[in-house]
Structures are given as C-alpha cells and as structure tokens.
Amino acid sequence: MAKVSVDSEYLKDVERARRELRALISNKNCAPIMLRLAWHDAGTYDVNTKTGGPNGSIRNEEEYAHGANSGLKIALEFCDIGCGNGNAAWIKAYFKELMNSYILKDISEQVKSKCPKITYADLYQLAGVVAVEVTGGPTVSFVPGRKDSKISPKEGRLPDANKGVPHLKEVFYRMGLSDKDIVALSGGHTLGRAHPERSGFDGAWTKEPLKFDNSYFQELLKGESEGLLKLSTDLALLDDPDFRRYVELYAKDEDAFFRDYAESHKKLSELGFTPPGAKTIVKDGTILAQSAFGVAVAAAVVIAGYLYEARKR
Amino acid sequence: MAEREYEKETERARRDLRALISSKNCAPIMLRLAWHDAGTYDAKTKCGGPNASIRNQAELNHAANAGLNIAIQLCEEVKAKNPRISYADLYQLAGVVAVEVTGGPTIDFVPGRKDSMASPEEGRLPDAKQGASHLRKVFNRMGLSDQDIVALSGGHTLGRAHRERSGFEGPWTRDPLKFDNSYFVELLKGDSKGLLKLPTDNVLVEDPEFRKYVILYAEDEEAFFRDYAASHKRLSELGFSPPSYLGLLIKKTMITAAVAVTVVLLSYFYEMNKRDSSK
C-alpha cells in the first residue's frame, strides 16, 4: 500500500476536490447518496481485526455488488466526474455512450485529472462531509491522509434494516462506536430516501429530504407519520432506553444534535485511520496568536515590576 | 453577550442558506441580489451600498433589478427562521454562500450591516450595453478599481440572462452552476456558439488595462479565485466598517496589560504591607 504523503500539494488537491464536490453535490442534488457512500465505505470496520473501514475498497466491484451497496455505483461515478479521474474504465464507457450530449462532452473535456493526487478513501469521506455541509448540516472536521485498499471485507458488515436493538449494537460496537454514535448517526436519515429497486423500502424519512436538520428525531417521536418511512432499525431507537434518551434530546435541541453528529461522523470517517504525523494543525491560529500576545504582554509587565522592585532594594 | 448571539444566528442563517441555495439551484440569482444591493454605493456621498434598501418596491422596480423579487422571496424563508439577522447581512451572506456551494472560493464574511429603507435613484448599476468608460465611471464611483471590475465580472461564470428581464438571453459559460474561470476562457475564445457576451463583457478584452487581468484569470484559476474573493469582500462591505481584527487585538492586549498591571500593583502593596507590619 503506497504511503500517503500529506504535503502542501496534497492539501491543495484536497481543497480543490472540496470545491468540486460542493459544485457537483449542489448541482445534482445528490447529497444523500454521497453521504451513504461515505458511510458504507467506513462502516465495514472491525475494531478487533482492524479490517475494513474508510479505505476506498467500496470501489471494488465485488464490494459495490453487495446487497447493502445497491445503487451506490452512481455515487462512485459522480466522484470520478467531479474529480476528473478519467482513467476509470467505467467512466470511459459511460462517456462513450453519452458523447452525443454536448454538455457531457464538455464535462469529459474538463475531466482531465483535476484532483489527481487525492486518494479515493479521502475523496469519498470528503464527499460525505460536503454532503452534510451543503444541505445545511454542521461542519464536520476533515483530516486527509487515508490510504486506498483493494481488499474488500465479506458481505454482511453493514446493518440490516429489518433487525433491531441487539443487531444495531452488535454492528456498531464492532466498529468501535457507542450508543450515542448509533443514535446521532441515524440522524443521517434526515437526508434522502429509500428506493424499492435498491433496498426494497420506499420513501423519505422527513418532509425535506434535502435539508439536514433534526426533523428525523421529531418524526420518530411522533409515531406514525403520513407518507414517511420508518425502518425497524429506526423504531429500535425508541425501544431501547439508552437510545431513547438521545432521540428525545436531539428532537428537542438541534444544536446538541449537530454537535454530537459532527463528532460521530468524524469518528466514523476515521475508523482505523491514524492521521500521518503527529502534527496538530492549529486551525484557529488567530486565537493562538492573540493568547500568545496577551501572555507576552502580561509577562513583560510582571518582569518590569520585579526589576523595578529589585532596583529599589 | 448580544454579539455572540448575533454571530450564532448568522451561522444558523449560513447553514439555512446553504440548504436553500443548493436544493433550489438558485446561486446565480442570489449572487445578483447581493451585488445589486451593494453596487449602488457612492463613495463620495457615502449613500447606497449593502443596506437592504433593495427590499423597497421602488428599488425593486428599477429596470436593472428585474426578476430579483424571486431572490427576495427566497431569502424571506431564511429570515423567518433567523429573525435577528439584518436583511443587509442576510443578502450579503447569500452572495457569499452562492459562491461557496457552486465551487467558488471562500469569501470572508463579517456581520453587522444595518438595514435602511432609503433607496438611491435609478441608474447607479452598470448598463450592459455600454463601454469601458461607463464601467470605470460606475465602479470608481463605488471606490473600486480596474482589477475589481474584471475579477467581479467573473461572477458571470454563474447563471444566465433572461429576455424578459434584461432583454439578453442565455448563459455565459457551459456550466452556469459551476463557479470557475471559464468565463475568462470563453471571453478570449471570441465568439462561442450558444454563449452570451454582453457589450460590457467584450469591453474587458478590448481595453488593454482590463485585458491583462482577463488573460491572467483565464490562465490561472487560483489567481482568479484569490482576486475574486478579495473584490467580492470589498463590494460586500462598501460603506460598512466591520470591527477590525487589529482593533480587537489592541483592545484585548490593553485589557490583559491592565489586568497584569493590577496584579503587579496588588502584590507590590501586599509586599509593602508585610514589610511595614514586620518592622
């Protein structure tokens, strides 16, 4: 596995990818499927064997053919279009079919490795982060450097929507996540819908499937909602008292949901990933600079005071 | 602190705008709203500018603002959820978010603009049928430069003209929902099939001063994004004095110094007291 050198060139590529993803996801209103892609790549993690996780393995045909990943090929293609990885065989075939349409021809002309350095693992997780952002959700911190892997885990690691509390706990604890993570992450159902040809289920969970907010939890507590979907695994969140208290909190307090969601999403997106180097990127350099300034001034005054004292004696 | 509350509401409005603009694909008209509110500024008289006077039906009725009532209505959805934010801040924030979600640069946004109901007279915004001297007259009046003119024209990377609004028709670029430097690339190509070039767009390649920037931005998207972000920020702050970073830093330093001095003085007096009492 090639080592990912997160140098300034790589970081520039990441920012370029971030902007391309914003345009693509906003334009095509495809935030839900991009979020699902990120989650399904990461959610195969096994904390005991340290296998699976956010490593781009979902690109492998054997993995995107898993039942749980039905429909995700579209998201894989979008990411390739957005970041101009024109080498992918399916992209060449896809564009060959659609060459007549001049709009796509132009996109394919622009598809010239706009972001050649970024790994697929980083790209898919960045897509998930951007999907949450452009639909009005919290800012999820993104640290680049994930390596790509060609090794796909066996089918069956992602949750089964027909099951209940013990299954949810089994699957998520295996990843190394907690009860709070389970409930917060389920809030991702604020976006999107289920499709009969994919999962067999049909419909959206909330009234505005392109708006990231806490309405998923409000609808859950309402019980039966006309025309809205509730999977067994959604209802399970009400059955278990450990889960239920978070549902009630998030239904009442959107800021609390956003705060916990951002934390859980980041955790999920970094399962099995140790950011390269122990460099802590000080994001808010201004706070640091101001504090340093203040401390320096205070120290200078105290020292001046002591010198004055000393001289007097 | 009220300031902190206002900032929180601004961030909430930002998220609501992201969701609205992405889901409705209305970034172009939101950018135009922000520009048309700000672009009435007169640096000499200090009136006009980004103060939401564009909400006035009288100003909305100006020919240059045809169609903008759509953007005003869309913003009402966000204002309803975030009542404290001023309309002036909301419209400029919408412009910033429009650029962001279409893949453009991040533009620094400082809140604090006040709303005004005083609308300027018609005719302060540029006329698409005119030339270089008109462009310079209009933008210099705002206090903006040649570089600002070219960089901001790059905003035509988004959207299209509508016959029933301006009389012109069509987009300037192949992907009117993607913010990039393709506007400049198309300008240098000359006649592009199916794409719009206003007289004021063509002026940018004809005038030698403007042309320098067109060539730079066509070749170097990073340079365009950098200059665009600076010009857009300037435009969005015409006539607005945001609390400056330096001012805040000085204020905080003085407070820290005052606290330190107090501590020193107190310990000094404590020392003195000890000495006196021990004598």
XYZ file of C-alpha atoms in Angstrom:
592
model
C 0.000 0.000 0.000
C 1.540 3.334 -1.047
C 2.158 5.757 1.760
C 0.092 8.941 1.533
C 2.322 11.975 1.706
C 0.106 14.761 3.001
C 2.280 17.611 1.778
C 1.168 21.060 0.636
C 0.427 19.734 -2.877
C -1.833 17.055 -1.446
C -3.611 19.606 0.743
C -4.187 21.867 -2.274
C -5.666 18.901 -4.133
C -7.972 18.240 -1.180
C -9.232 21.829 -1.220
C -9.758 21.663 -4.984
C -11.674 18.395 -4.504
C -13.753 20.002 -1.772
C -14.810 22.837 -4.087
C -15.523 20.464 -6.992
C -17.627 18.304 -4.671
C -19.618 21.293 -3.428
C -20.493 22.284 -7.001
C -21.286 18.722 -8.035
C -23.380 17.851 -4.992
C -25.331 21.140 -5.037
C -25.857 20.998 -8.778
C -27.050 17.391 -8.895
C -28.846 17.434 -5.512
C -27.095 14.169 -4.733
C -26.064 14.819 -1.120
C -27.968 11.778 0.250
C -26.285 9.193 -1.939
C -22.867 10.730 -1.337
C -23.399 10.534 2.413
C -24.439 6.909 2.042
C -21.290 6.187 0.006
C -19.047 7.604 2.714
C -20.904 5.698 5.443
C -20.855 2.390 3.540
C -17.138 2.640 2.843
C -16.384 3.393 6.506
C -18.990 1.155 8.146
C -17.256 -2.138 7.322
C -14.666 -1.502 10.030
C -13.867 -4.224 12.550
C -12.043 -2.801 15.545
C -10.800 -6.272 16.598
C -9.230 -7.355 13.328
C -8.579 -3.796 12.137
C -10.013 -4.643 8.729
C -12.432 -2.689 6.556
C -13.108 0.992 7.248
C -12.789 4.129 5.092
C -10.211 2.918 2.553
C -11.928 3.242 -0.805
C -12.403 -0.546 -1.058
C -16.041 0.084 -1.969
C -14.741 0.821 -5.489
C -14.033 -2.864 -5.911
C -16.735 -4.470 -7.984
C -17.159 -7.313 -5.510
C -17.954 -4.798 -2.774
C -20.244 -2.432 -4.607
C -22.141 -5.518 -5.713
C -23.033 -6.323 -2.085
C -26.781 -6.052 -1.448
C -26.310 -3.258 1.062
C -24.499 -1.179 -1.571
C -27.210 -1.408 -4.205
C -27.388 1.856 -6.146
C -24.057 3.244 -4.949
C -22.394 2.900 -8.345
C -23.967 6.264 -9.236
C -22.156 7.939 -6.361
C -18.860 6.323 -7.402
C -19.355 7.739 -10.899
C -20.195 11.206 -9.604
C -16.982 11.270 -7.598
C -14.998 10.325 -10.673
C -16.710 13.007 -12.762
C -16.223 15.612 -10.091
C -12.574 14.874 -9.661
C -11.738 14.034 -13.218
C -10.342 10.563 -12.734
C -10.773 9.823 -16.399
C -8.798 6.617 -16.157
C -11.620 4.649 -14.562
C -12.820 2.115 -17.118
C -16.429 2.704 -16.370
C -16.037 6.437 -16.909
C -14.686 5.829 -20.415
C -17.628 3.541 -21.204
C -20.116 5.934 -19.617
C -18.954 8.887 -21.681
C -18.745 6.858 -24.886
C -22.471 6.234 -24.527
C -23.264 9.857 -23.896
C -20.926 11.626 -26.337
C -23.901 12.990 -28.280
C -24.909 15.215 -25.453
C -22.640 18.260 -25.744
C -22.925 19.109 -22.075
C -21.377 15.821 -21.005
C -18.809 16.085 -23.777
C -17.635 19.312 -22.240
C -17.531 17.779 -18.785
C -15.430 14.971 -20.204
C -13.106 17.525 -21.790
C -12.741 19.102 -18.368
C -12.316 15.649 -16.870
C -8.559 15.904 -17.016
C -7.360 14.844 -13.619
C -8.450 17.953 -11.763
C -7.563 16.347 -8.464
C -5.138 13.549 -9.367
C -3.438 13.168 -6.012
C -6.355 12.659 -3.631
C -6.945 9.043 -2.642
C -10.373 7.509 -3.200
C -10.635 6.872 0.510
C -10.194 10.590 1.244
C -12.412 11.591 -1.685
C -15.357 9.505 -0.509
C -15.105 10.744 3.068
C -14.759 14.325 1.868
C -17.892 13.802 -0.248
C -19.758 12.733 2.898
C -18.552 15.822 4.765
C -19.536 18.158 1.918
C -22.937 16.451 1.559
C -23.721 17.344 5.167
C -22.422 20.889 4.726
C -24.317 21.930 1.600
C -27.622 20.623 2.949
C -27.345 22.906 5.952
C -25.744 20.490 8.408
C -22.859 21.059 10.808
C -19.265 21.472 9.715
C -17.561 18.102 10.134
C -13.807 18.326 10.602
C -11.906 16.584 7.795
C -8.338 15.309 8.158
C -6.784 13.919 4.946
C -4.354 11.022 4.535
C -6.394 7.813 4.216
C -4.765 5.074 2.130
C -6.610 3.213 -0.588
C -7.082 -0.527 -0.300
C -8.071 -3.171 -2.830
C -9.132 -5.586 -0.116
C -12.880 -5.815 0.366
C -14.406 -7.290 3.510
C -17.017 -10.045 3.351
C -20.630 -9.072 2.830
C -22.717 -8.598 5.945
C -20.841 -5.994 7.974
C -23.312 -3.158 7.413
C -26.573 -3.039 9.411
C -29.680 -4.869 8.231
C -32.662 -2.504 8.208
C -35.059 -5.292 9.194
C -33.409 -6.003 12.515
C -33.469 -4.444 15.965
C -31.584 -3.230 19.011
C -29.208 -6.169 19.628
C -28.178 -6.207 15.927
C -27.524 -2.462 15.863
C -25.384 -2.687 18.990
C -23.502 -5.699 17.610
C -22.685 -3.960 14.314
C -21.720 -0.580 15.729
C -19.810 -1.873 18.761
C -17.818 -3.990 16.303
C -16.763 -0.752 14.610
C -15.773 0.695 17.991
C -18.712 3.106 18.205
C -21.117 3.813 21.074
C -24.855 4.117 21.747
C -24.647 7.889 21.314
C -22.939 7.389 17.938
C -25.684 4.974 16.845
C -28.440 7.486 17.529
C -26.591 10.560 16.253
C -25.550 8.823 13.041
C -29.068 7.505 12.470
C -29.932 11.191 12.232
C -28.314 10.991 8.791
C -31.694 9.713 7.656
C -32.740 13.383 7.726
C -31.400 13.233 4.167
C -32.603 11.149 1.265
C -34.972 8.286 0.708
C -35.122 4.545 0.319
C -35.723 3.059 -3.145
C -37.718 -0.126 -3.819
C -35.256 -1.233 -6.505
C -32.346 -0.819 -4.112
C -33.287 -1.744 -0.546
C -36.869 -2.761 -1.104
C -38.053 0.053 1.107
C -39.630 3.185 -0.314
C -39.734 6.845 0.580
C -38.172 9.599 2.617
C -37.873 9.762 6.406
C -38.540 13.509 6.614
C -40.568 16.161 4.814
C -37.448 17.797 3.368
C -35.045 15.073 2.273
C -32.513 17.636 1.040
C -32.336 19.538 4.309
C -30.045 18.385 7.118
C -31.805 19.055 10.422
C -33.211 17.234 13.475
C -36.621 16.534 11.924
C -35.797 12.781 11.720
C -35.965 12.589 15.503
C -39.115 14.697 15.719
C -40.839 12.410 13.236
C -39.674 9.333 15.168
C -41.285 10.590 18.368
C -44.496 11.470 16.541
C -45.106 7.774 15.851
C -46.917 7.101 12.609
C -46.218 9.908 10.083
C -48.283 10.053 6.915
C -46.146 9.093 3.921
C -42.848 8.996 5.802
C -40.622 5.941 6.217
C -39.645 4.241 9.465
C -37.392 1.188 9.233
C -37.270 -1.400 12.009
C -33.852 -0.049 12.869
C -35.278 3.488 13.152
C -38.037 2.305 15.513
C -35.455 0.368 17.523
C -34.105 3.727 18.684
C -37.313 4.217 20.651
C -37.377 0.712 22.141
C -34.096 0.878 23.976
C -33.911 3.335 26.901
C -30.221 4.061 26.230
C -31.057 5.067 22.678
C -34.325 6.797 23.515
C -32.811 9.458 25.737
C -30.659 10.655 22.836
C -33.655 10.647 20.471
C -35.500 12.881 22.907
C -32.527 15.202 23.340
C -31.948 15.596 19.606
C -35.643 16.112 18.841
C -35.687 18.982 21.316
C -32.274 20.522 20.708
C -30.936 20.771 17.161
C -27.664 22.341 18.286
C -26.984 19.316 20.526
C -27.748 17.002 17.598
C -25.431 18.932 15.283
C -22.652 18.892 17.869
C -22.924 15.148 18.528
C -23.480 14.323 14.872
C -20.331 16.171 13.799
C -18.340 14.274 16.415
C -19.768 10.859 15.485
C -19.449 11.463 11.754
C -15.798 12.408 12.194
C -15.197 9.283 14.279
C -16.846 7.088 11.649
C -14.870 8.725 8.854
C -11.604 7.992 10.708
C -12.158 4.382 11.827
C -8.818 2.632 11.575
C -7.182 5.825 10.315
C -4.292 7.472 12.091
C -3.583 10.875 10.578
C 0.003 10.902 9.231
C 2.499 12.652 11.536
C 1.579 13.932 14.970
C 1.224 17.463 13.593
C -1.707 19.244 15.129
C -2.863 21.689 12.509
C -3.809 24.733 14.534
C -6.930 25.750 12.668
C -7.658 28.831 14.646
C -4.235 30.407 14.548
C -5.753 33.740 15.424
C -6.809 32.605 18.900
C -3.345 31.203 19.474
C -1.688 34.401 18.286
C -3.896 36.547 20.480
C -3.285 34.420 23.564
C 0.459 34.414 22.964
C 0.407 38.183 22.597
C -1.560 38.613 25.796
C 0.696 36.288 27.756
C 3.795 38.044 26.419
C 2.474 41.439 27.461
C 1.488 40.192 30.911
C 4.895 38.573 31.372
C 6.650 41.763 30.300
C 4.682 43.813 32.808
C 5.349 41.341 35.636
C 9.058 41.191 34.820
C 9.235 45.001 34.630
C 7.610 45.116 38.039
C 10.159 42.760 39.528
C 13.079 44.625 38.011
C 11.716 47.841 39.470
C 11.447 46.138 42.864
C 14.942 44.725 42.638
C 16.458 48.049 41.655
C 14.736 49.823 44.520
C 16.264 47.411 47.012
C -23.401 38.803 25.030
C -25.670 40.072 22.278
C -22.760 39.993 19.832
C -22.238 36.281 20.440
C -25.971 35.625 19.973
C -25.973 37.538 16.689
C -22.975 35.563 15.475
C -24.710 32.269 16.312
C -27.765 33.364 14.381
C -25.550 34.359 11.450
C -24.079 30.844 11.411
C -27.549 29.337 11.542
C -28.602 31.549 8.629
C -25.486 30.465 6.742
C -26.464 26.806 7.092
C -30.065 27.508 6.090
C -28.832 29.431 3.039
C -26.570 26.538 2.024
C -29.509 24.129 2.110
C -31.811 26.545 0.268
C -29.367 27.564 -2.442
C -28.147 24.006 -3.080
C -31.577 22.423 -3.197
C -33.141 25.142 -5.372
C -30.063 25.635 -7.599
C -30.581 29.396 -7.237
C -26.999 30.501 -6.602
C -26.894 32.850 -9.627
C -29.889 34.975 -8.644
C -28.715 35.139 -5.026
C -25.323 36.405 -6.152
C -27.037 39.004 -8.325
C -29.190 40.125 -5.366
C -26.129 40.698 -3.189
C -24.332 42.556 -5.988
C -27.310 44.771 -6.834
C -27.834 45.728 -3.186
C -24.170 46.638 -2.747
C -23.492 48.134 -6.184
C -25.479 51.335 -5.596
C -22.733 52.705 -3.333
C -21.351 56.193 -3.879
C -18.014 56.591 -2.114
C -18.276 60.416 -2.135
C -21.743 60.822 -0.660
C -21.490 57.546 1.277
C -25.019 56.536 0.408
C -26.364 53.370 -1.166
C -24.384 50.170 -0.638
C -25.214 46.854 1.070
C -28.057 48.012 3.337
C -31.026 46.008 2.037
C -32.690 49.078 0.569
C -33.290 46.801 -2.420
C -36.279 45.429 -0.470
C -38.082 48.646 -1.252
C -40.621 48.083 -4.007
C -39.437 51.367 -5.551
C -35.898 49.997 -5.896
C -37.058 46.522 -6.957
C -38.929 48.247 -9.761
C -35.719 49.678 -11.223
C -35.130 48.095 -14.626
C -31.755 46.711 -13.518
C -33.456 44.713 -10.750
C -35.970 42.889 -12.928
C -36.578 39.399 -11.563
C -34.892 39.966 -8.187
C -38.170 39.742 -6.278
C -37.672 35.973 -6.644
C -34.460 36.135 -4.637
C -36.063 38.435 -2.053
C -38.861 35.893 -1.528
C -36.399 33.024 -1.175
C -34.459 34.958 1.458
C -37.684 35.541 3.423
C -37.724 31.790 4.197
C -34.351 32.097 5.890
C -35.184 35.384 7.638
C -38.310 33.788 9.113
C -36.151 31.179 10.834
C -33.485 33.696 11.839
C -35.338 36.902 12.695
C -32.414 38.714 14.345
C -30.123 38.823 11.337
C -30.399 42.087 9.413
C -31.598 41.881 5.803
C -28.393 43.634 4.734
C -26.275 40.895 6.319
C -28.621 38.188 5.003
C -28.351 39.311 1.377
C -24.558 39.575 1.503
C -24.310 36.204 3.256
C -26.495 34.739 0.488
C -23.997 36.045 -2.074
C -21.094 34.508 -0.172
C -22.856 31.137 0.154
C -23.865 31.186 -3.531
C -20.193 31.367 -4.493
C -19.240 28.674 -1.981
C -21.763 25.991 -2.902
C -21.036 26.317 -6.612
C -17.380 25.506 -6.009
C -16.008 29.029 -5.726
C -13.568 30.477 -3.216
C -14.373 31.051 0.443
C -15.184 34.712 0.983
C -14.647 36.164 4.416
C -17.958 37.387 5.854
C -18.155 39.896 8.690
C -21.653 40.572 10.076
C -23.022 43.863 11.368
C -24.598 45.740 8.448
C -27.617 47.872 9.272
C -30.817 47.920 7.288
C -32.016 51.047 5.531
C -35.193 51.944 3.707
C -33.572 54.838 1.807
C -33.254 53.816 -1.843
C -30.888 55.591 -4.218
C -32.081 56.933 -7.566
C -32.202 54.598 -10.557
C -29.130 54.376 -12.761
C -26.315 53.535 -10.365
C -25.788 49.966 -11.590
C -23.904 49.315 -14.858
C -25.699 49.300 -18.203
C -24.817 46.143 -20.130
C -24.914 47.960 -23.472
C -22.183 50.455 -22.660
C -18.380 50.500 -22.739
C -15.143 50.859 -20.810
C -15.530 54.467 -19.707
C -19.032 53.724 -18.375
C -17.759 50.710 -16.438
C -14.940 52.743 -14.939
C -17.297 55.600 -14.064
C -19.720 53.281 -12.252
C -17.142 51.197 -10.368
C -14.813 54.089 -9.496
C -17.844 55.829 -8.025
C -18.179 52.833 -5.693
C -14.488 53.103 -4.845
C -13.458 50.026 -6.831
C -10.577 49.550 -9.280
C -9.893 48.093 -12.748
C -8.857 44.817 -11.147
C -12.114 44.697 -9.174
C -14.074 45.304 -12.387
C -12.501 42.340 -14.150
C -12.498 39.988 -11.162
C -16.124 40.740 -10.315
C -17.183 40.339 -13.947
C -16.031 36.771 -13.421
C -19.273 36.370 -11.483
C -20.831 35.785 -14.898
C -19.409 32.259 -14.575
C -22.748 31.662 -12.875
C -26.220 31.997 -14.283
C -27.809 33.368 -17.409
C -29.559 36.407 -18.798
C -33.312 36.275 -19.377
C -35.041 38.007 -22.271
C -37.985 39.010 -20.130
C -35.672 40.586 -17.549
C -32.693 42.244 -19.254
C -33.538 41.662 -22.887
C -30.457 39.484 -23.278
C -30.641 35.685 -23.318
C -28.528 32.721 -22.243
C -25.587 31.710 -20.067
C -22.002 32.966 -20.404
C -20.444 29.556 -19.733
C -21.112 25.872 -20.397
C -21.842 25.079 -16.756
C -23.805 28.010 -15.324
C -23.988 26.399 -11.902
C -20.245 25.933 -11.541
C -18.061 28.767 -10.236
C -14.765 28.664 -12.136
C -12.642 30.746 -14.532
C -14.384 29.510 -17.684
C -15.958 32.975 -18.208
C -12.497 34.343 -18.992
C -11.540 31.364 -21.120
C -14.693 31.864 -23.206
C -14.045 35.618 -23.483
C -10.636 35.031 -25.037
C -12.042 32.430 -27.431
C -14.023 35.158 -29.142
C -17.355 34.034 -30.467
C -18.600 30.957 -28.587
C -21.552 29.116 -30.029
C -24.610 29.464 -27.840
C -22.892 31.507 -25.155
C -23.662 35.110 -24.262
C -21.272 38.042 -24.464
C -22.634 41.402 -23.404
C -21.065 44.582 -24.745
C -19.663 45.110 -21.243
C -18.098 41.627 -21.323
C -16.401 42.301 -24.686
C -15.018 45.579 -23.359
C -12.828 43.548 -20.972
C -10.820 42.074 -23.860
C -10.788 45.263 -25.932
C -9.424 47.582 -23.254
C -5.690 46.934 -22.702
C -5.822 47.508 -18.923
C -8.745 45.144 -18.403
C -7.313 42.632 -20.864
C -4.234 41.996 -18.702
C -6.460 40.625 -15.953
C -8.647 38.606 -18.327
C -5.536 36.814 -19.606
C -4.245 36.194 -16.072
C -7.552 34.771 -14.851
C -8.066 32.631 -17.958
C -4.666 31.040 -17.386
C -4.681 30.802 -13.604
C -7.856 29.869 -11.755
C -6.184 30.167 -8.346
C -5.284 33.791 -9.122
C -8.858 34.465 -10.188
C -10.267 32.887 -7.019
C -7.856 34.868 -4.857
C -8.655 38.209 -6.505
C -12.358 37.451 -6.759
C -12.621 36.700 -3.043
C -10.908 39.992 -2.199
C -13.054 42.031 -4.614
C -16.289 40.359 -3.547
C -15.492 41.058 0.108
C -14.748 44.680 -0.733
C -18.012 45.034 -2.642
C -19.985 43.410 0.182
C -18.523 45.887 2.679
C -18.874 49.177 0.776
C -19.799 51.817 3.315
C -19.644 49.256 6.131
C -16.981 49.388 8.826
C -16.615 45.932 10.303
C -14.974 45.814 13.727
C -11.350 45.406 12.678
C -9.214 42.484 13.730
C -6.435 44.866 14.704
C -8.817 46.987 16.765
C -9.987 43.927 18.665
C -6.436 42.734 19.188
C -5.394 46.084 20.615
C -8.444 46.114 22.873
C -7.662 42.621 24.168
C -3.998 43.453 24.684
C -4.868 46.565 26.697
C -7.211 44.557 28.899
C -4.560 41.908 29.503
C -1.972 44.576 30.260
C -4.356 46.310 32.654
C -5.001 43.036 34.476
C -1.268 42.309 34.690
C -0.512 45.793 35.987
C -3.226 45.414 38.632
C -1.776 42.090 39.751
C 1.690 43.595 39.991
C 0.446 46.634 41.909
C -1.558 44.477 44.311
C 1.420 42.231 45.022
C 3.568 45.303 45.461
C 1.206 46.770 48.041
C 0.948 43.397 49.752
C 4.762 43.311 49.983
C 4.824 46.858 51.362
C 2.205 45.976 53.937
C 4.138 42.934 55.038
C 7.297 44.964 55.451
C 5.538 47.710 57.405
C 3.846 45.277 59.727
C 7.031 43.334 60.336
C 9.004 46.427 61.328
